[in-house]
Amino acid sequence: MAKKDLASLLKESNLISDEQLQEAIEIQKKSGLPLGRALVYLGYVSQRDLISKIAEQLGLTFVDFSTEKIEKRAVQLIPEELCRKFLVFPVKIRDNKLLVAMTNPKDVIALEELKSLSGYEIEPAVSTREDILAAINRYFKEGAFEEELTSLLEETEREASLKELGKTFETVEEVDLSNYSIDPNAVMTISEDLARKHKIIPLGFDDNLLLVAMANPRDIFLLDNLRISSGYDIKPFKASEEDILNSINRYYKMAEVVGVEEELESFFAEIGKEADLTKVKEVVEDAPIVKLVNLIITRAVRERASDIHIEPQEKDLRIRYRIDGVLHEVMRSPKRIQAGILSRLKIMASMDIAERRKPQDGHCALMVGGKAIDFRVATLPTIYGERVVLRVLAKESILLRLEDLGFLPESLERYTSAYTLPYGAILITGPTGSGKSTTLYATLNVLNTPEKNIVTIEDPVEYRLSGINQVQINPKAGLTFARGLRSILRTSPDIVMVGEIRDQETAQIAIEAALTGHLVLSTLHTNDAPSAISRLIEMGIEPFLVASAVDCVQAQRLARRLCNECKEPYTPSRKALEEIGFPLEDDEVPTLYRAKGCPKCGNTGYKGRVGIYEVMLVSETIERLAVEKATAEQIKKVAIEEGMFTLRRDGFEKVRKGITSIEEVLRVVV
């Protein structure tokens, strides 16, 4: 039977009407969302219905946990940590196969792990992320098979545990939370639900001990539960229920939000009726809304976020942080305080708060934790209001040395041989957010000496570099990349950095500058290093000019580093490694590391990021291929023969060294 498209499947199932389909198609055209996501976004189909229909079309089983009978013998085959790591849940054993609900039934690493651990062939099924997490929480946390698990505990072990815990009762101290400085990082080790349910609040750390204030510090079963859930041994303190609840409100809920809601609820009703904009400015500069915005920003900086996303939704305001390249939802605020938050941010960035129909860009600087932090602010009108993104510009990132970015010795040696030449072009390629600017700034830090005249032209100038002449483009005033670059070349520069080559005119001038005795550094958007040669030729640059001017092309990505505190070793199967192209020698099966999660990394298993690099030096052979207009694949083949590590190969070498994981490399590298 021929496969049907998603729209036909949903219409045949009477899940959507023609009008709803047309509206979703319009959203799809405007936003670029896949049709299914557009339908979910509009609320016309649920995530569960959508995934079940896709599973049906692909011939996969869809697991509905509300009706599916879970077999306890299946659950006992796979540990909780593996279920959470791969977002899977064992459902039942049938036909001598283990049926496993998965969010990604094509995850070969997960399938191999499950097969190895359970001893069964795996039959992958499909379910939603939310349903799988709910099943994990239910069957692993709530003790669905409590009788079976309880029988495994020997009475002598229980008595010994109670006796050991009982020793702590003799030295329980009382703490006054009103005068106690609570460590926010400690608070994150215990969920808010658990804290409220048992009236507890984490206070801080003492070596490997987690200090916890409790209304009932003699609850030995709770102490044991906290030890397991947090990963720390617990030192209990006595505190009043009222003080604990006040602290929970302060550290988990941002109590200021409540005051903002009550104070501004009536006012924000007027904003929808075109209230006086001078009054808007007065109110959004009041203490409650200022405190709320400052809390959002302070928390983002404390958690090492690179971006803050303030996103209006249909019924509330979603706030997400991008930490180590991955977005995490941190809070949702009531819809009625949306206008106050957005207006406050626009005022901080010197934007026009009356303009809500056009995108705007701005910039602001704040003191956070005693340090001056710059923020680049951008707004984008959406159907539910203006979306605001704050880019956190951490100045310490431009002070990094190239050696600190994650280059393998071989790749760094190749790159160094290029930027130490007196002239020529060096191109850094990769998608947005792959660390291109950081690499360029780190390179300029090496080249920046009193004997050299270095000029940059950027959009925008994100970081100020001492001793370097930086130019901000201004299209409204006629200062474009191309025009600015022409002017720069009249000031006798030794080194020129062009923020980005966007068009044929800029590319032409940059290439000619590289041919006339200047060292030119710039960025270009391509998927890999060899594609940069083809891209320049496609932009209209003569092949012989590209071949003569470009000395080095470097492609890069950013992958998350494994947390050194909790990464765990494992030995994958040789078959799984061969399927993903992991380089192996003879019968070697290396011991690798994978993410586990602990309080110090926010239970993600990762902390910080490392660069993955592909450094291609333009040799005579590659020059000849460029002149002949060879394909990127042909150039890539020669570059590998000449010693270039591809992005994937470079990433796998970092996996072998225990710096990152296979899953992370496969996530960021095609």
XYZ file of C-alpha atoms in Angstrom:
670
model
C 0.000 0.000 0.000
C 1.383 3.433 -0.957
C 2.310 5.706 1.886
C 0.116 8.746 2.419
C 1.243 12.187 3.432
C 0.638 13.395 6.993
C -2.146 15.793 6.032
C -4.132 12.997 4.325
C -3.697 10.688 7.310
C -4.951 13.316 9.767
C -7.895 14.299 7.559
C -8.965 10.692 7.043
C -8.903 10.242 10.819
C -11.139 13.319 11.205
C -8.496 14.936 13.430
C -8.338 18.172 11.436
C -10.608 20.131 9.091
C -9.699 21.697 5.744
C -9.703 25.142 7.361
C -7.341 24.016 10.119
C -5.035 22.404 7.565
C -4.874 25.611 5.512
C -4.102 27.686 8.602
C -1.302 25.265 9.561
C 0.128 25.466 6.025
C 0.219 29.265 6.301
C 2.060 29.026 9.632
C 4.411 26.492 8.042
C 5.244 28.895 5.203
C 5.885 31.819 7.554
C 7.823 30.033 10.263
C 9.488 27.134 8.460
C 7.994 24.669 10.968
C 7.179 21.153 9.734
C 3.443 20.714 9.112
C 3.000 18.416 12.118
C 4.618 20.886 14.503
C 2.528 23.720 13.066
C -0.665 21.744 13.813
C 0.510 21.049 17.380
C 1.539 24.695 17.753
C -1.992 25.813 16.761
C -3.522 23.284 19.145
C -5.428 21.383 16.430
C -3.834 18.015 17.174
C -2.074 16.692 20.241
C 1.522 15.520 20.224
C 0.256 12.035 21.067
C -2.171 11.889 18.103
C 0.465 13.218 15.740
C 3.130 10.698 16.762
C 0.660 7.801 16.704
C -0.271 8.615 13.096
C 3.358 8.909 12.028
C 4.097 5.573 13.741
C 1.158 3.986 11.919
C 2.476 5.216 8.571
C 5.976 3.872 9.322
C 4.619 0.496 10.446
C 5.739 0.961 14.056
C 3.845 0.170 17.242
C 2.589 3.214 19.158
C 2.491 2.727 22.933
C -0.390 4.440 24.733
C 0.553 4.157 28.401
C -2.981 4.982 29.516
C -4.207 1.641 28.156
C -1.036 -0.466 27.769
C -0.414 -3.176 30.367
C 3.162 -2.934 31.614
C 4.940 -6.177 32.489
C 7.055 -5.927 35.622
C 9.549 -8.520 34.321
C 10.221 -6.211 31.363
C 10.738 -3.139 33.554
C 13.220 -5.022 35.743
C 15.467 -5.717 32.733
C 16.490 -2.067 32.172
C 17.794 0.275 34.931
C 16.201 3.673 35.482
C 19.312 5.677 34.549
C 19.457 4.049 31.105
C 15.754 4.727 30.545
C 16.262 8.399 31.379
C 19.458 8.675 29.341
C 17.933 7.377 26.092
C 14.268 8.298 26.869
C 13.065 4.708 26.559
C 10.761 2.451 28.599
C 10.486 -1.379 28.486
C 6.834 -2.384 28.052
C 6.540 -6.145 27.640
C 8.159 -9.305 26.304
C 6.445 -10.857 23.291
C 7.640 -13.400 20.767
C 10.938 -13.547 22.667
C 11.529 -9.838 21.959
C 11.548 -6.896 24.364
C 9.073 -4.239 23.250
C 10.571 -0.839 24.159
C 8.831 2.531 23.805
C 11.290 5.118 22.431
C 11.297 8.724 21.285
C 13.854 7.792 18.607
C 13.430 4.193 17.380
C 16.428 4.659 15.024
C 18.937 5.319 17.816
C 21.376 2.467 17.070
C 23.474 3.190 20.167
C 20.421 2.890 22.428
C 19.190 -0.261 20.671
C 22.585 -1.929 21.031
C 22.811 -0.983 24.735
C 19.301 -2.279 25.421
C 19.983 -5.541 23.616
C 23.279 -6.071 25.431
C 21.776 -5.332 28.846
C 18.480 -7.221 28.544
C 19.664 -10.238 26.548
C 16.644 -9.868 24.256
C 16.252 -8.722 20.681
C 14.671 -5.264 20.820
C 11.380 -4.430 19.120
C 11.301 -0.616 19.005
C 7.977 1.141 19.500
C 7.117 4.834 19.610
C 5.682 7.103 22.303
C 5.862 10.750 23.328
C 8.654 12.137 25.469
C 6.147 13.214 28.132
C 4.495 9.785 28.326
C 7.835 7.971 28.598
C 9.046 10.287 31.374
C 5.731 9.864 33.194
C 6.082 6.073 32.969
C 9.663 6.221 34.279
C 8.578 8.399 37.198
C 5.635 6.151 37.953
C 7.215 2.725 37.758
C 10.650 3.600 39.117
C 9.783 6.307 41.626
C 6.351 5.456 42.969
C 7.081 1.800 43.583
C 4.535 0.230 41.253
C 6.119 -3.101 42.092
C 6.692 -2.237 45.733
C 6.084 -5.752 47.082
C 8.715 -7.299 44.823
C 11.276 -4.613 45.611
C 10.628 -4.692 49.370
C 11.264 -8.415 49.506
C 14.814 -7.783 48.291
C 15.699 -5.855 51.470
C 17.100 -7.980 54.232
C 15.892 -7.097 57.727
C 19.434 -6.909 59.054
C 20.353 -4.287 56.412
C 17.311 -2.226 57.375
C 18.215 -2.312 61.074
C 21.810 -1.335 60.353
C 20.647 1.556 58.200
C 18.271 2.827 60.877
C 20.975 2.575 63.511
C 23.446 4.554 61.392
C 20.906 7.237 60.575
C 19.875 7.428 64.190
C 23.335 8.662 65.138
C 22.654 11.934 63.346
C 19.741 12.741 65.650
C 22.029 13.409 68.590
C 23.720 16.366 66.840
C 20.924 18.027 64.816
C 21.362 21.790 64.920
C 18.659 24.437 64.502
C 19.105 27.063 61.803
C 17.523 30.505 61.361
C 16.655 30.708 57.667
C 15.817 34.411 57.823
C 19.539 35.179 58.252
C 20.964 32.244 56.271
C 22.633 32.736 52.879
C 21.335 29.792 50.846
C 23.422 28.491 47.938
C 21.229 28.510 44.770
C 23.262 25.608 43.339
C 22.309 23.487 46.344
C 18.623 24.342 45.891
C 18.721 22.858 42.376
C 19.664 19.409 43.723
C 16.147 18.825 45.129
C 12.964 19.228 43.101
C 10.447 21.831 44.208
C 7.675 19.233 44.485
C 9.764 17.135 46.886
C 10.742 20.215 48.902
C 7.129 21.349 49.336
C 5.788 17.888 50.044
C 8.243 17.189 52.870
C 8.916 20.795 53.957
C 12.646 20.836 53.313
C 15.090 23.291 51.714
C 18.725 22.601 50.687
C 21.125 25.145 52.234
C 24.552 24.488 50.756
C 27.458 22.045 50.559
C 30.110 20.937 53.032
C 32.600 18.786 51.112
C 30.438 15.853 49.955
C 27.596 16.649 52.340
C 24.392 18.394 51.289
C 23.107 20.587 54.111
C 19.302 20.439 54.320
C 16.900 22.324 56.612
C 13.945 20.109 57.558
C 10.768 20.495 59.530
C 11.302 16.914 60.736
C 15.032 16.081 60.624
C 14.368 12.708 62.318
C 12.509 11.291 59.319
C 15.048 8.601 58.448
C 13.172 7.388 55.384
C 13.102 10.915 53.962
C 16.828 11.295 54.665
C 17.529 8.126 52.732
C 15.281 9.283 49.881
C 17.116 12.622 49.715
C 20.477 10.857 49.663
C 19.416 8.762 46.672
C 17.710 11.557 44.706
C 20.448 14.179 45.245
C 23.514 11.944 45.088
C 24.911 13.462 48.304
C 25.114 12.327 51.904
C 22.719 14.480 53.913
C 23.434 16.608 56.975
C 20.026 17.654 58.421
C 19.218 20.880 60.247
C 16.068 21.815 62.141
C 13.983 24.785 60.905
C 10.388 25.947 61.293
C 7.827 25.026 58.644
C 7.051 28.695 58.051
C 10.699 29.598 57.419
C 11.127 26.625 55.093
C 8.033 27.484 53.037
C 9.142 31.120 52.796
C 12.541 29.981 51.530
C 10.929 27.633 49.013
C 8.837 30.518 47.665
C 11.888 32.709 47.449
C 14.249 30.292 45.745
C 11.913 28.133 43.686
C 9.117 30.419 42.664
C 10.675 33.879 42.559
C 8.206 35.367 45.034
C 8.518 38.743 43.318
C 6.333 37.426 40.489
C 3.343 37.284 42.831
C 3.742 40.940 43.751
C 4.141 41.908 40.115
C 0.941 40.077 39.153
C -1.174 41.800 41.793
C 0.311 45.253 41.242
C 0.232 45.275 37.434
C -2.756 43.071 36.571
C -5.177 45.964 36.090
C -2.570 48.072 34.323
C -1.669 45.466 31.703
C -5.329 45.100 30.826
C -5.106 48.725 29.662
C -2.043 48.103 27.499
C -4.166 46.015 25.155
C -6.356 49.121 24.758
C -3.462 51.353 23.622
C -2.740 52.900 27.015
C -0.555 55.993 27.341
C 2.984 54.864 26.488
C 4.549 57.321 28.922
C 2.661 55.498 31.666
C 4.015 52.178 30.374
C 7.573 53.404 30.827
C 6.867 54.600 34.351
C 5.340 51.312 35.482
C 7.893 48.967 33.908
C 10.634 50.861 35.717
C 8.914 50.199 39.075
C 10.709 47.932 41.559
C 8.676 44.682 41.114
C 9.088 44.348 37.344
C 12.735 45.480 37.542
C 13.438 42.821 40.180
C 11.794 40.117 38.079
C 13.789 40.968 34.940
C 16.993 41.223 36.967
C 16.303 37.808 38.530
C 15.851 36.252 35.088
C 19.135 37.769 33.859
C 21.113 37.043 37.049
C 20.052 33.412 37.086
C 21.005 33.040 33.411
C 24.522 34.377 34.029
C 24.912 32.182 37.128
C 23.937 29.072 35.140
C 26.395 29.875 32.317
C 23.662 30.569 29.741
C 24.744 32.004 26.392
C 21.239 33.152 25.411
C 18.006 34.099 27.193
C 14.817 33.457 25.210
C 11.642 35.296 26.327
C 8.854 33.752 24.253
C 5.156 34.728 24.363
C 2.873 31.706 24.139
C -0.897 31.563 23.771
C -1.620 31.418 27.513
C 1.654 32.347 29.228
C 5.218 33.588 28.765
C 7.942 30.969 28.375
C 11.533 31.681 29.463
C 14.356 29.446 28.277
C 18.142 29.501 28.685
C 20.625 28.117 26.179
C 23.232 26.333 28.293
C 26.127 24.578 26.556
C 24.306 24.990 23.255
C 21.048 23.338 24.395
C 17.838 25.170 25.326
C 16.320 24.513 28.773
C 12.941 25.824 29.907
C 13.409 27.475 33.311
C 10.084 29.131 34.057
C 6.704 30.246 32.771
C 5.117 33.544 33.771
C 1.451 34.583 33.613
C 0.357 36.141 30.339
C -0.730 39.341 32.074
C 2.837 40.331 33.023
C 4.151 39.716 29.490
C 3.844 43.358 28.405
C 5.740 44.552 31.493
C 8.678 42.183 31.006
C 8.991 42.870 27.277
C 8.701 46.649 27.698
C 11.295 46.630 30.476
C 13.767 44.732 28.284
C 13.171 47.088 25.341
C 13.767 50.130 27.532
C 17.004 48.598 28.860
C 18.200 48.066 25.260
C 17.182 51.618 24.181
C 14.524 50.311 21.797
C 11.249 51.954 20.748
C 8.590 50.471 23.048
C 5.829 51.861 20.799
C 7.035 49.775 17.833
C 5.678 46.238 18.059
C 5.312 45.327 14.390
C 8.956 45.396 13.261
C 12.037 43.542 14.538
C 14.474 45.662 16.542
C 18.074 45.279 17.699
C 19.671 46.806 20.764
C 22.427 46.526 23.310
C 22.726 46.929 27.068
C 25.226 46.385 29.868
C 24.536 45.302 33.463
C 26.507 44.539 36.601
C 25.859 40.883 37.479
C 27.630 39.318 40.436
C 30.084 42.219 40.566
C 31.055 41.813 36.880
C 30.074 43.976 33.902
C 28.167 41.842 31.390
C 27.131 43.009 27.903
C 23.924 41.813 26.263
C 22.885 41.941 22.616
C 19.092 42.200 22.449
C 16.848 41.330 19.479
C 13.054 41.388 19.171
C 10.881 39.523 16.689
C 7.087 39.984 16.346
C 5.187 36.676 16.625
C 1.481 35.868 16.622
C 1.397 35.948 20.443
C 3.554 39.040 20.970
C 7.167 40.120 20.617
C 9.807 37.474 21.191
C 12.995 38.794 22.825
C 16.395 37.082 22.779
C 19.293 38.343 24.887
C 22.754 37.158 23.818
C 25.086 37.066 26.821
C 28.469 38.385 25.764
C 30.977 36.987 28.247
C 34.179 38.971 27.820
C 36.343 36.216 29.252
C 35.643 34.085 26.142
C 37.714 36.434 23.959
C 40.677 36.021 26.288
C 40.890 32.301 25.617
C 44.008 30.907 24.011
C 43.729 28.734 20.922
C 45.100 25.856 23.000
C 42.088 26.165 25.322
C 39.472 25.844 22.567
C 39.878 22.096 22.065
C 42.190 21.770 19.051
C 43.902 18.435 18.639
C 47.699 18.969 18.381
C 47.727 17.999 14.687
C 44.890 20.400 13.799
C 46.364 23.282 15.817
C 49.724 22.826 14.087
C 48.006 23.026 10.669
C 45.994 26.108 11.661
C 49.055 27.844 13.176
C 50.998 27.326 9.936
C 48.270 29.310 8.139
C 47.767 32.352 10.395
C 51.528 32.910 10.785
C 51.835 33.578 7.038
C 52.236 37.286 6.135
C 49.328 37.295 3.682
C 46.497 35.158 2.344
C 42.920 34.393 3.403
C 41.827 32.222 6.311
C 38.132 31.300 6.389
C 36.264 29.972 9.426
C 33.029 28.186 8.526
C 30.147 26.740 10.481
C 26.556 27.466 11.514
C 25.456 30.244 13.861
C 26.591 29.560 17.422
C 29.485 27.273 16.478
C 32.170 29.496 18.048
C 33.547 31.112 14.878
C 33.902 34.566 16.469
C 35.663 33.099 19.502
C 38.216 31.392 17.233
C 38.778 34.604 15.279
C 39.250 36.673 18.446
C 41.617 34.083 19.934
C 43.637 34.224 16.696
C 43.732 38.033 16.773
C 44.955 37.903 20.381
C 47.980 35.926 19.165
C 48.612 38.268 16.210
C 48.015 41.500 18.159
C 51.457 43.107 18.604
C 52.513 46.790 18.495
C 54.232 46.263 15.136
C 51.012 45.342 13.317
C 48.050 47.413 12.185
C 44.956 45.241 12.722
C 41.519 46.454 11.595
C 38.203 44.611 11.875
C 34.799 45.294 10.340
C 31.946 43.583 12.167
C 28.162 43.453 12.526
C 27.862 44.004 15.399
C 31.099 44.630 17.325
C 30.358 42.252 20.202
C 33.670 42.472 22.069
C 36.107 45.369 22.422
C 39.712 44.365 21.790
C 42.523 46.533 23.151
C 44.990 47.710 20.517
C 42.783 46.732 17.565
C 40.802 49.147 15.363
C 37.220 47.885 15.187
C 34.584 49.185 12.768
C 30.828 48.698 13.206
C 28.886 48.514 9.919
C 25.938 50.879 9.543
C 23.846 50.126 6.431
C 21.530 53.102 7.097
C 24.538 55.416 6.816
C 25.842 53.537 3.778
C 28.633 51.739 5.667
C 28.338 48.144 4.448
C 30.900 45.361 4.662
C 32.041 46.027 1.091
C 32.296 49.822 1.422
C 33.930 49.605 4.847
C 36.443 47.045 3.602
C 37.432 49.319 0.721
C 38.063 52.155 3.164
C 40.035 49.904 5.526
C 42.423 48.911 2.728
C 43.311 52.607 2.282
C 44.565 52.770 5.910
C 47.523 50.438 5.266
C 46.434 47.493 7.444
C 48.584 44.410 7.978
C 45.727 42.179 9.116
C 42.030 42.572 8.294
C 39.191 40.693 9.976
C 35.841 40.702 8.149
C 32.994 39.575 10.410
C 31.227 37.657 7.650
C 31.410 37.293 3.868
C 27.763 37.664 2.870
C 27.832 38.704 -0.780
C 29.870 38.658 -3.966
C 31.177 42.229 -3.561
C 32.566 41.637 -0.059
C 34.075 38.302 -1.143
C 35.749 39.924 -4.164
C 37.378 42.696 -2.103
C 38.494 40.266 0.636
C 40.078 37.911 -1.909
C 41.847 40.779 -3.675
C 43.131 42.071 -0.304
C 44.582 38.626 0.447
C 46.352 38.701 -2.912
C 47.874 42.149 -2.324
C 49.857 41.477 0.834
C 47.208 41.425 3.590
C 46.313 38.632 5.980
C 42.523 38.386 5.823
C 40.435 36.469 8.358
C 36.711 36.002 7.866
C 33.737 33.672 8.335
C 31.524 31.918 5.828
C 28.436 29.768 6.246
C 29.126 26.279 4.845
C 28.714 22.801 6.292
C 32.362 21.777 5.997
C 35.751 23.145 4.968
C 35.922 21.864 1.338
C 32.511 23.409 0.571
C 33.945 26.907 1.195
C 35.942 26.730 -2.052
C 32.840 25.829 -4.057
C 30.791 28.469 -2.229
C 33.153 31.304 -3.172
C 33.154 30.201 -6.814
C 29.337 30.033 -6.775
C 29.304 33.604 -5.411
C 31.026 34.726 -8.615
C 34.704 34.793 -7.607
C 37.032 33.574 -10.359
C 38.329 30.067 -9.518
C 41.983 31.052 -10.091
C 41.599 33.952 -7.581
C 40.100 31.620 -4.958
C 42.878 29.091 -5.497
C 45.607 31.735 -5.187
C 44.176 33.694 -2.231
C 42.788 31.103 0.200
C 45.451 29.425 2.342
C 43.288 27.691 4.941
C 39.649 26.845 5.556
C 38.536 25.696 8.965
C 35.082 24.269 9.718
C 33.984 23.924 13.313
C 31.205 22.917 15.705
C 30.720 23.097 19.463
C 29.986 19.908 21.428
C 29.218 19.642 25.127
C 31.997 18.414 27.415
C 31.298 15.431 29.632
C 31.079 16.343 33.307
C 34.330 15.223 34.944
C 32.504 14.498 38.202
C 30.056 11.924 36.890
C 31.041 10.658 33.429
C 30.992 6.868 33.415
C 33.098 4.436 31.376
C 31.558 1.751 29.206
C 32.606 -0.579 26.413
C 30.330 -0.374 23.358
C 29.949 -3.213 20.904
C 32.254 -3.214 17.899
C 29.247 -3.483 15.586
C 27.689 -0.292 16.948
C 30.964 1.603 16.507
C 31.415 0.334 12.945
C 27.884 1.434 12.028
C 28.676 5.064 12.908
C 32.126 5.010 11.296
C 34.174 5.182 14.497
C 37.864 4.622 13.614
C 39.044 1.251 14.924
C 42.287 -0.653 14.671
C 42.467 -4.450 14.397
C 40.292 -6.000 17.132
C 40.298 -2.861 19.260
C 37.123 -1.963 21.162
C 38.042 1.124 23.215
C 36.615 2.043 26.596
C 34.582 5.219 26.074
C 32.682 7.561 28.372
C 29.062 8.649 28.451
C 26.953 11.179 30.314
C 25.370 10.177 33.594
C 24.309 13.301 35.465
C 25.005 14.690 38.919
C 24.091 17.802 40.925
C 27.235 19.636 39.801
C 26.216 19.511 36.123
C 22.486 19.970 36.681
C 21.942 16.235 36.052
C 22.670 16.714 32.336
C 25.962 14.815 32.345
C 27.669 17.713 30.557
C 29.431 20.875 31.706
C 31.043 23.331 29.307
C 31.775 22.941 25.600
C 34.678 21.951 23.388
C 35.376 22.767 19.754
C 35.372 20.177 16.966
C 37.576 21.275 14.076
C 38.254 20.436 10.430
C 41.366 22.274 9.200
C 41.981 22.160 5.446
C 45.214 23.654 4.112
C 44.986 24.651 0.438
C 47.785 22.716 -1.223
C 48.842 22.870 -4.881
C 46.638 19.874 -5.620
C 43.584 21.542 -4.062
C 44.425 24.790 -5.916
C 44.363 22.841 -9.181
C 41.013 21.268 -8.259
C 39.594 24.719 -7.450
C 40.652 26.067 -10.855
C 39.004 23.033 -12.468
C 35.810 23.747 -10.457
C 35.936 20.330 -8.798
C 33.122 19.345 -6.436
C 33.413 19.702 -2.683
C 33.517 15.897 -2.383
C 36.517 15.685 -4.711
C 38.327 18.392 -2.744
C 37.430 16.671 0.526
C 38.878 13.361 -0.653
C 42.237 14.981 -1.478
C 42.268 16.977 1.777
C 41.796 13.779 3.823
C 44.625 12.126 1.911
C 46.803 15.123 2.818
C 46.115 14.724 6.538
C 42.897 16.624 7.229
C 40.733 15.269 10.046
C 37.039 15.615 9.157
C 34.658 17.070 11.731
C 33.380 13.614 12.602
C 36.889 12.154 12.870
C 37.998 15.043 15.086
C 34.917 14.547 17.258
C 35.520 10.804 17.568
C 39.120 11.467 18.670
C 37.717 13.617 21.484
C 35.316 10.777 22.332
C 38.290 8.413 22.530
C 40.006 10.863 24.915
C 36.943 10.974 27.186
C 36.251 14.672 26.477
C 32.784 14.208 24.989
C 30.368 11.416 24.057
C 29.403 9.657 20.847
C 25.832 10.931 21.188
C 27.054 14.520 21.411
C 29.295 14.244 18.348
C 26.470 12.712 16.320
C 24.177 15.531 17.505
C 26.361 18.367 16.215
C 28.103 16.773 13.212
C 26.255 15.568 10.124
